[in-house]
Short mmCIF file of C-alpha atoms in Angstrom, two decimals:
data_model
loop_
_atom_site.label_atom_id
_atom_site.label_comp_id
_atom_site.label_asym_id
_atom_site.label_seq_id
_atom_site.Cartn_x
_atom_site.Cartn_y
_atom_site.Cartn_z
CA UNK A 1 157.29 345.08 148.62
CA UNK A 2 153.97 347.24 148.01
CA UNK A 3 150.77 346.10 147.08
CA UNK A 4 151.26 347.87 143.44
CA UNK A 5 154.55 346.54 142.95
CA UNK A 6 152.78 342.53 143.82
CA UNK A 7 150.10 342.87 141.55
CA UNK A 8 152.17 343.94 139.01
CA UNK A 9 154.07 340.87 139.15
CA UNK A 10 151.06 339.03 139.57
CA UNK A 11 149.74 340.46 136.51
CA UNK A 12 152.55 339.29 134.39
CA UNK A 13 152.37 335.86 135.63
CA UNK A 14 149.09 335.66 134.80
CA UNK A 15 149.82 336.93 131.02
CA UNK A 16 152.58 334.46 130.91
CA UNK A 17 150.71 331.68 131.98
CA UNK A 18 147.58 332.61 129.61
CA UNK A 19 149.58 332.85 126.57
CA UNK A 20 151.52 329.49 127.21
CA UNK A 21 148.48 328.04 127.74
CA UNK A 22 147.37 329.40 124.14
CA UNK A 23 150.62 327.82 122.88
CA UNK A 24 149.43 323.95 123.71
CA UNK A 25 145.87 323.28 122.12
CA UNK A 26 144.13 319.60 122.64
CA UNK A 27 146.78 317.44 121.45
CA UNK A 28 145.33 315.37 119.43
CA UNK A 29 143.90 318.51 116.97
CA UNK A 30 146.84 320.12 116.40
CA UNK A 31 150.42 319.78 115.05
CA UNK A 32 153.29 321.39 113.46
CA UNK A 33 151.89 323.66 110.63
CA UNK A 34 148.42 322.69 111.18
CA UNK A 35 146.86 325.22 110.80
CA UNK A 36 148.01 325.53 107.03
CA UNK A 37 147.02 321.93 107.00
CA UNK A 38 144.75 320.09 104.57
CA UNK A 39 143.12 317.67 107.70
CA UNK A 40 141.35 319.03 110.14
CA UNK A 41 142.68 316.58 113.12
CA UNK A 42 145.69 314.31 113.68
CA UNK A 43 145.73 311.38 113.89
CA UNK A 44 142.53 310.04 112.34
CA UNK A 45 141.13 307.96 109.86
CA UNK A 46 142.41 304.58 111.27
CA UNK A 47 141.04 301.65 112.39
CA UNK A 48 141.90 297.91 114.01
CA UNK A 49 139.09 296.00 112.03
CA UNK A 50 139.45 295.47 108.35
CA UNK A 51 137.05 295.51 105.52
CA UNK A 52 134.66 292.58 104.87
CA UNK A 53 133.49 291.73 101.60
CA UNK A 54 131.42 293.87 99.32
CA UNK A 55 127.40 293.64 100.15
CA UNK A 56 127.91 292.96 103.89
CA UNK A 57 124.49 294.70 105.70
CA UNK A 58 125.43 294.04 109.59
CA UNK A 59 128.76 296.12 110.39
CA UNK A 60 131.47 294.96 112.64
CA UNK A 61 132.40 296.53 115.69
CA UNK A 62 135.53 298.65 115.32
CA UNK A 63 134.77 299.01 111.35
CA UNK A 64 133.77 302.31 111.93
CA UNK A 65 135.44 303.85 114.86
CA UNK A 66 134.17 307.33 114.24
CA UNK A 67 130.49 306.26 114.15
CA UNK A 68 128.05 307.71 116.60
CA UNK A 69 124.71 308.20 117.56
CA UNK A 70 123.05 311.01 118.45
CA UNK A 71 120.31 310.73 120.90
CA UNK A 72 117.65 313.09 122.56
CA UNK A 73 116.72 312.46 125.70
CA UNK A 74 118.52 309.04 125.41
CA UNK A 75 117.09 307.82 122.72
CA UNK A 76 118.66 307.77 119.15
CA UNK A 77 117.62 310.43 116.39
CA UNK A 78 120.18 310.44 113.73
CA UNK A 79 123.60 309.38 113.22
CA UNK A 80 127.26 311.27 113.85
CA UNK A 81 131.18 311.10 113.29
CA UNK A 82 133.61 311.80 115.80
CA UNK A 83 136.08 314.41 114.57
CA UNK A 84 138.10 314.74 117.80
CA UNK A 85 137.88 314.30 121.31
CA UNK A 86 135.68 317.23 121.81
CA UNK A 87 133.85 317.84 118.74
CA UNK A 88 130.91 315.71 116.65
CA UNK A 89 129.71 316.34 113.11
CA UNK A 90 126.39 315.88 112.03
CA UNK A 91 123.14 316.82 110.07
CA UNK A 92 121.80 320.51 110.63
CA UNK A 93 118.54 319.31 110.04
CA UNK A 94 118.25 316.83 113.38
CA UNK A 95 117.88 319.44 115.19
CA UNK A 96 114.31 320.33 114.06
CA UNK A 97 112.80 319.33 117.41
CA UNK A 98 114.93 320.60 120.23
CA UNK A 99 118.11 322.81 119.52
CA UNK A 100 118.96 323.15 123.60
CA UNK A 101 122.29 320.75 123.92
CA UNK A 102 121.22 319.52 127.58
CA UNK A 103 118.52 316.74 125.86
CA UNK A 104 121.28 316.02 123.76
CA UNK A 105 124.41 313.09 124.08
CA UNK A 106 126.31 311.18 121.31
CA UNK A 107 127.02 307.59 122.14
CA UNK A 108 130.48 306.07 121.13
CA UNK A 109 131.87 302.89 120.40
CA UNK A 110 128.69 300.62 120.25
CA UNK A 111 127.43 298.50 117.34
CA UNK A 112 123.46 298.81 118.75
CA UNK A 113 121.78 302.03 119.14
CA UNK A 114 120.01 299.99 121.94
CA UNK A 115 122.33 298.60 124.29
CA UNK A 116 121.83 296.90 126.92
CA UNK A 117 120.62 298.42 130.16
CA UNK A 118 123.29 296.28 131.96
CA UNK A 119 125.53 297.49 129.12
CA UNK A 120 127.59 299.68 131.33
CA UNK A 121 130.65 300.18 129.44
CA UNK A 122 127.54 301.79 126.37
CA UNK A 123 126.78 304.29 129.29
CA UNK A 124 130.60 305.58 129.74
CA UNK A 125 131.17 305.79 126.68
CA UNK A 126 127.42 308.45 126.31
CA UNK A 127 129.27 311.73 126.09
CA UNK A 128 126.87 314.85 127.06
CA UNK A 129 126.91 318.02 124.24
CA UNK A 130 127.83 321.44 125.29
CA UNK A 131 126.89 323.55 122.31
CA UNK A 132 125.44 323.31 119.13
CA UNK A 133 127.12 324.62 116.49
CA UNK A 134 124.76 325.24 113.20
CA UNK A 135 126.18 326.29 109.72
CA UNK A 136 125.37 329.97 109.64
CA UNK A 137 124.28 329.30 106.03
CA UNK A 138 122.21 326.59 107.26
CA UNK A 139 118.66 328.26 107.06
CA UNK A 140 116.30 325.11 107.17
CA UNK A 141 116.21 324.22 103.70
CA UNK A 142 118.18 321.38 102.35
CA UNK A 143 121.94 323.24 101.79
CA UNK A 144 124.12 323.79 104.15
CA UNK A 145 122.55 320.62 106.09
CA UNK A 146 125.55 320.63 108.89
CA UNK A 147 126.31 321.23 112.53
CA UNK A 148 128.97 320.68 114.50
CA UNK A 149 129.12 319.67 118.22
CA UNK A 150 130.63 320.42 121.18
CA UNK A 151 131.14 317.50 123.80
CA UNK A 152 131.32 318.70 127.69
CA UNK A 153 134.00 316.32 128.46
CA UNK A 154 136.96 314.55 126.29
CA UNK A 155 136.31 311.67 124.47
CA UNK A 156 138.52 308.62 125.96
CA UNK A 157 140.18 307.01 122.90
CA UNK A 158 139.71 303.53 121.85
CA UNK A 159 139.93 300.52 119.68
CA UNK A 160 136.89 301.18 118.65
CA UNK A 161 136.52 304.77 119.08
CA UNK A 162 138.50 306.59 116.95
CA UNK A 163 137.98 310.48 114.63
CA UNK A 164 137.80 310.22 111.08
CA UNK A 165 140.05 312.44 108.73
CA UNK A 166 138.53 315.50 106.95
CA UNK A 167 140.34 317.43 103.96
CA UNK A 168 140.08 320.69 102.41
CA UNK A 169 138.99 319.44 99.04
CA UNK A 170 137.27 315.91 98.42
CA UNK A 171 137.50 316.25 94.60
CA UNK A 172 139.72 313.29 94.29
CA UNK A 173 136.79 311.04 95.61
CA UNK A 174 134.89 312.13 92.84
CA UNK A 175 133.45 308.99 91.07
CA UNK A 176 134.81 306.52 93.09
CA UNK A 177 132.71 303.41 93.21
CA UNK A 178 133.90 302.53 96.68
CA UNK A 179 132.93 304.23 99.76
CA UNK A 180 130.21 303.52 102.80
CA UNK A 181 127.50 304.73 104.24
CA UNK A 182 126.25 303.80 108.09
CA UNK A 183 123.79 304.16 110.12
CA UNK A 184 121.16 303.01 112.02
CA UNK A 185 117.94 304.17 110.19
CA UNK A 186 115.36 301.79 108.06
CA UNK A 187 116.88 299.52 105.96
CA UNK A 188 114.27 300.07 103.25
CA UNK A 189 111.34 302.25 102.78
CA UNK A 190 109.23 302.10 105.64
CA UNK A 191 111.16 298.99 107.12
CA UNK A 192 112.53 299.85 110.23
CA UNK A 193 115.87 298.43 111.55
CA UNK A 194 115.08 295.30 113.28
CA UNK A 195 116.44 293.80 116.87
CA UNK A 196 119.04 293.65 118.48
CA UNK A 197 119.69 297.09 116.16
CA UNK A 198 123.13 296.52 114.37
CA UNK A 199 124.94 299.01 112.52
CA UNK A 200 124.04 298.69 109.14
CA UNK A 201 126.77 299.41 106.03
CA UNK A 202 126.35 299.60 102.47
CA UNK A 203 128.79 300.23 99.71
CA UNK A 204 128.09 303.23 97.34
CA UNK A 205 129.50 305.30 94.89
CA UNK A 206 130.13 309.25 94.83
CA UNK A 207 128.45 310.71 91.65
CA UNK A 208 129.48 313.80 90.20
CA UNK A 209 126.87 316.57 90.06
CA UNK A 210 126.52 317.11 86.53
CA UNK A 211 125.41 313.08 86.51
CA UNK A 212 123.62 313.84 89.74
CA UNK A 213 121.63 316.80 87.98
CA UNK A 214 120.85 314.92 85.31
CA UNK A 215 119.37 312.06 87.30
CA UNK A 216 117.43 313.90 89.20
CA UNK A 217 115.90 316.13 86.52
CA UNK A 218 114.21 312.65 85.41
CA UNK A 219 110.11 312.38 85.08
CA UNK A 220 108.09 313.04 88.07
CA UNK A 221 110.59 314.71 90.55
CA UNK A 222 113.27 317.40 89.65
CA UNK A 223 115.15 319.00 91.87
CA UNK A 224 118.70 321.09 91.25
CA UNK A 225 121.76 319.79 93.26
CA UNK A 226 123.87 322.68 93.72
CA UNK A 227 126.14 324.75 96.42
CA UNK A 228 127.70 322.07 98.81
CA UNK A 229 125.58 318.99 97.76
CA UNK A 230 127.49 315.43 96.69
CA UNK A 231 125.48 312.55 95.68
CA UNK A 232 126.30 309.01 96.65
CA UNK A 233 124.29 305.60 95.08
CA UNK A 234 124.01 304.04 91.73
CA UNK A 235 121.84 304.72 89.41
CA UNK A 236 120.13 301.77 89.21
CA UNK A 237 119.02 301.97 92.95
CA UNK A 238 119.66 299.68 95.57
CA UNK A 239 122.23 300.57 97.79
CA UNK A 240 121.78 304.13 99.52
CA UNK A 241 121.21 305.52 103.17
CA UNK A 242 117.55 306.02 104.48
CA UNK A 243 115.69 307.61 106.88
CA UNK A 244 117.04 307.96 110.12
CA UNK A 245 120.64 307.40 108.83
CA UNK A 246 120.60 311.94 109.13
CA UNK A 247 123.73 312.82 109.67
CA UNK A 248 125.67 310.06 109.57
CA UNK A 249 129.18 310.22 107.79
CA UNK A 250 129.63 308.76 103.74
CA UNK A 251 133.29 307.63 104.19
CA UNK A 252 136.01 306.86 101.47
CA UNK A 253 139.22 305.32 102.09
CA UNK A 254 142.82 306.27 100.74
CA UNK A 255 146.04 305.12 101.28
CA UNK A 256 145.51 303.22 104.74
CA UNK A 257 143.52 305.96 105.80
CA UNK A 258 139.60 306.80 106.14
CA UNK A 259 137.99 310.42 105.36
CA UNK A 260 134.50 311.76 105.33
CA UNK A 261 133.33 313.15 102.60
CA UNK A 262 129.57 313.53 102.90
CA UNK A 263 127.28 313.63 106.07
CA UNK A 264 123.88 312.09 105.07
CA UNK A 265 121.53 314.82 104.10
CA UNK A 266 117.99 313.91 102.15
CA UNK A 267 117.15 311.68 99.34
CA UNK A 268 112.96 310.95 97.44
CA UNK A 269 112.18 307.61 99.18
CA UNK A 270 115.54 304.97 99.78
CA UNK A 271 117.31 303.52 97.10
CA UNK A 272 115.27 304.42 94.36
CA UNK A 273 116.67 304.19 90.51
CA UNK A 274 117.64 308.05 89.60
CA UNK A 275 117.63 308.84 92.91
CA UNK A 276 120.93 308.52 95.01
CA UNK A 277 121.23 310.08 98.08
CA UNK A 278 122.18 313.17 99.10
CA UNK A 279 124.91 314.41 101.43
CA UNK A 280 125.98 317.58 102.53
CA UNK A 281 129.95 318.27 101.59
CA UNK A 282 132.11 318.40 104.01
CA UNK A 283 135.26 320.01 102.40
CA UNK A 284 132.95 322.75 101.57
CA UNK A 285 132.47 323.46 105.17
CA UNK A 286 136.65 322.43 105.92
CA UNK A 287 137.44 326.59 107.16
CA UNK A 288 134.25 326.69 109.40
CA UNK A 289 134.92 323.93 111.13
CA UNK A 290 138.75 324.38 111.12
CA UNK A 291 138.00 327.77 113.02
CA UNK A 292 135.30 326.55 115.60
CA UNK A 293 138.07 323.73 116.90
CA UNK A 294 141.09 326.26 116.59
CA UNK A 295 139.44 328.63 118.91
CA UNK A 296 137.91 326.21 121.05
CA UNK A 297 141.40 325.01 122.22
CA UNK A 298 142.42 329.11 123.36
CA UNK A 299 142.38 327.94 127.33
CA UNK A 300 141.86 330.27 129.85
CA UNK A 301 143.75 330.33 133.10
CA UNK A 302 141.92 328.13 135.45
CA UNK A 303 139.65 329.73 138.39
CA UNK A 304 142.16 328.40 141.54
CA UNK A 305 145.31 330.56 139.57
CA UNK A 306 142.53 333.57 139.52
CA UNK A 307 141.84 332.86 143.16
CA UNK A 308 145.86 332.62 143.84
CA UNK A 309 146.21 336.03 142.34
CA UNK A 310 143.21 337.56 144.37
CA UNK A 311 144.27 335.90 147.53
CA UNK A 312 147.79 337.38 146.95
CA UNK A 313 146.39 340.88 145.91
CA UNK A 314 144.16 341.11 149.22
CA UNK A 315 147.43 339.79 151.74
CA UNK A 316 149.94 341.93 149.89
CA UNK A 317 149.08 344.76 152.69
CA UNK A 318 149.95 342.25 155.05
CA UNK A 319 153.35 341.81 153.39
CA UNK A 320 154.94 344.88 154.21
CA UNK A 321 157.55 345.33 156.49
CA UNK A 322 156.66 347.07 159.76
#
């Protein structure tokens, strides 16, 4: 057999292999008809630890499987949700100071954003990010306040790590009096979360934007919520996220099942009457993100079956009968 006639061969392994390899993305993203799907990952949106009663400020562990925190350098900056086992969502807007992934991990499956130093169980679960994925709409201002990232390794599953659910459309949340907000940041204006740094929750509702509007064009600050913006509070004040809570998931529950419909965005001050917080829309963004993890999982053949072929091509000489 000739050298042409073995690379030929070769060659058609190697398309074989490349597009069977296309055929089997991460499994826990994909599944029959997903991509005509309303989620964007299966299975999500569960958890082992039920909900305590309304009002509760320390969180549980396990409450919030999907909570994470994103830290530069090691040290936490804002929050994050896990979506699946390679890819975070988060605020566009914490990445004023540094945009180069290498100063940048997300930390798993831990109710402190301090653990231990003799926590080593915190450090395995400290997954390093790959790339950082901005809205292309995102241009600095307060819209299109999201970013998705890329982890360099899989995210090992858990009790108490676990991807939330997101949906094309989160209308149906609209006005429900019931979902969370977490995070880590102060608990009140200028108060910042004290030791041993618990996961704080807090119950809010999702307002509608006309109400939301209407709030907000109230004496002494106005400003127009529009494009992919969702409010989340009560108008009375009280219960909201604050800083250093950035892009951290808003969460509302449905049928057994847990979906994010906000990542925390900006807000005037923290829990201020007329002025719930605001979060950046995740539905809005549902195609965007749906794309970045679909062509993420297009493998390429691995470098030893490149090798194999090259090895093969260079002997083939060698091959030929005398």
């Amino acid at each position: 057999m000739g050298a042409p006639v073995v690379a030929l061969l070769l060659a058609q392994l190697l398309v074989r292999v490349e597009l069977e390899m296309q055929a089997w993305p991460e499994q826990d993203t994909m599944f029959a008809g997903f991509e005509n799907s309303s989620l964007l990952t299966w299975p999500c949106g569960r958890r082992a630890i039920g909900t305590r009663v309304v009002g509760g400020k320390d969180a549980e562990l396990g409450r919030w499987p999907w909570q994470g925190s994103l830290r530069i350098w090691g040290s936490h900056s804002c929050g994050a949700s896990l979506l699946n086992r390679r890819w975070v969502l988060t605020a566009a807007h914490c990445f004023e100071s540094s945009t180069d992934p290498f100063v940048w991990t997300v930390q798993f499956g831990e109710l402190s954003s301090e653990p231990a130093i003799w926590n080593l169980q915190a450090y395995r679960n400290r997954y390093q990010v790959e790339r950082i994925v901005m809205s292309p709409r995102y241009l600095g201002a307060v819209s299109n306040d999201i970013a998705m990232l890329r982890l360099t390794s899989s995210v090992t599953y858990t009790k108490y790590i676990q991807p939330i659910c997101v949906l094309t459309s989160s209308a149906e949340f609209q006005n429900r009096t019931d979902c969370w907000v977490t995070g880590w940041g102060e608990i009140k204006e200028g108060e910042d979360l004290p030791s041993p740094y618990t996961l704080q929750e807090v119950q809010v509702g999702v307002i509608n934007t006309t109400m939301c509007n209407y709030l907000y064009s109230q004496p002494y600050f106005s400003h127009n919520i529009w494009g992919d913006m969702i409010c989340a509070g009560f108008a009375q004040g009280g219960k909201d996220a604050c800083f250093g809570d950035s892009g951290g998931p808003l969460a509302c529950e449905k049928k057994g099942l847990w979906y994010q419909v906000g990542v925390v965005s900006w807000g005037v001050g923290c829990g201020r009457p007329n002025r719930p917080g605001v979060y950046t829309n995740v539905s809005m963004h549902f195609k965007w993100m749906q794309k970045l993890v679909a062509r993420s999982n297009i493998h390429r053949p691995c470098s030893w079956l490149l090798l194999l072929v090259l090895h093969l091509l260079w002997a083939a000489p060698a091959l030929q009968p005398a």
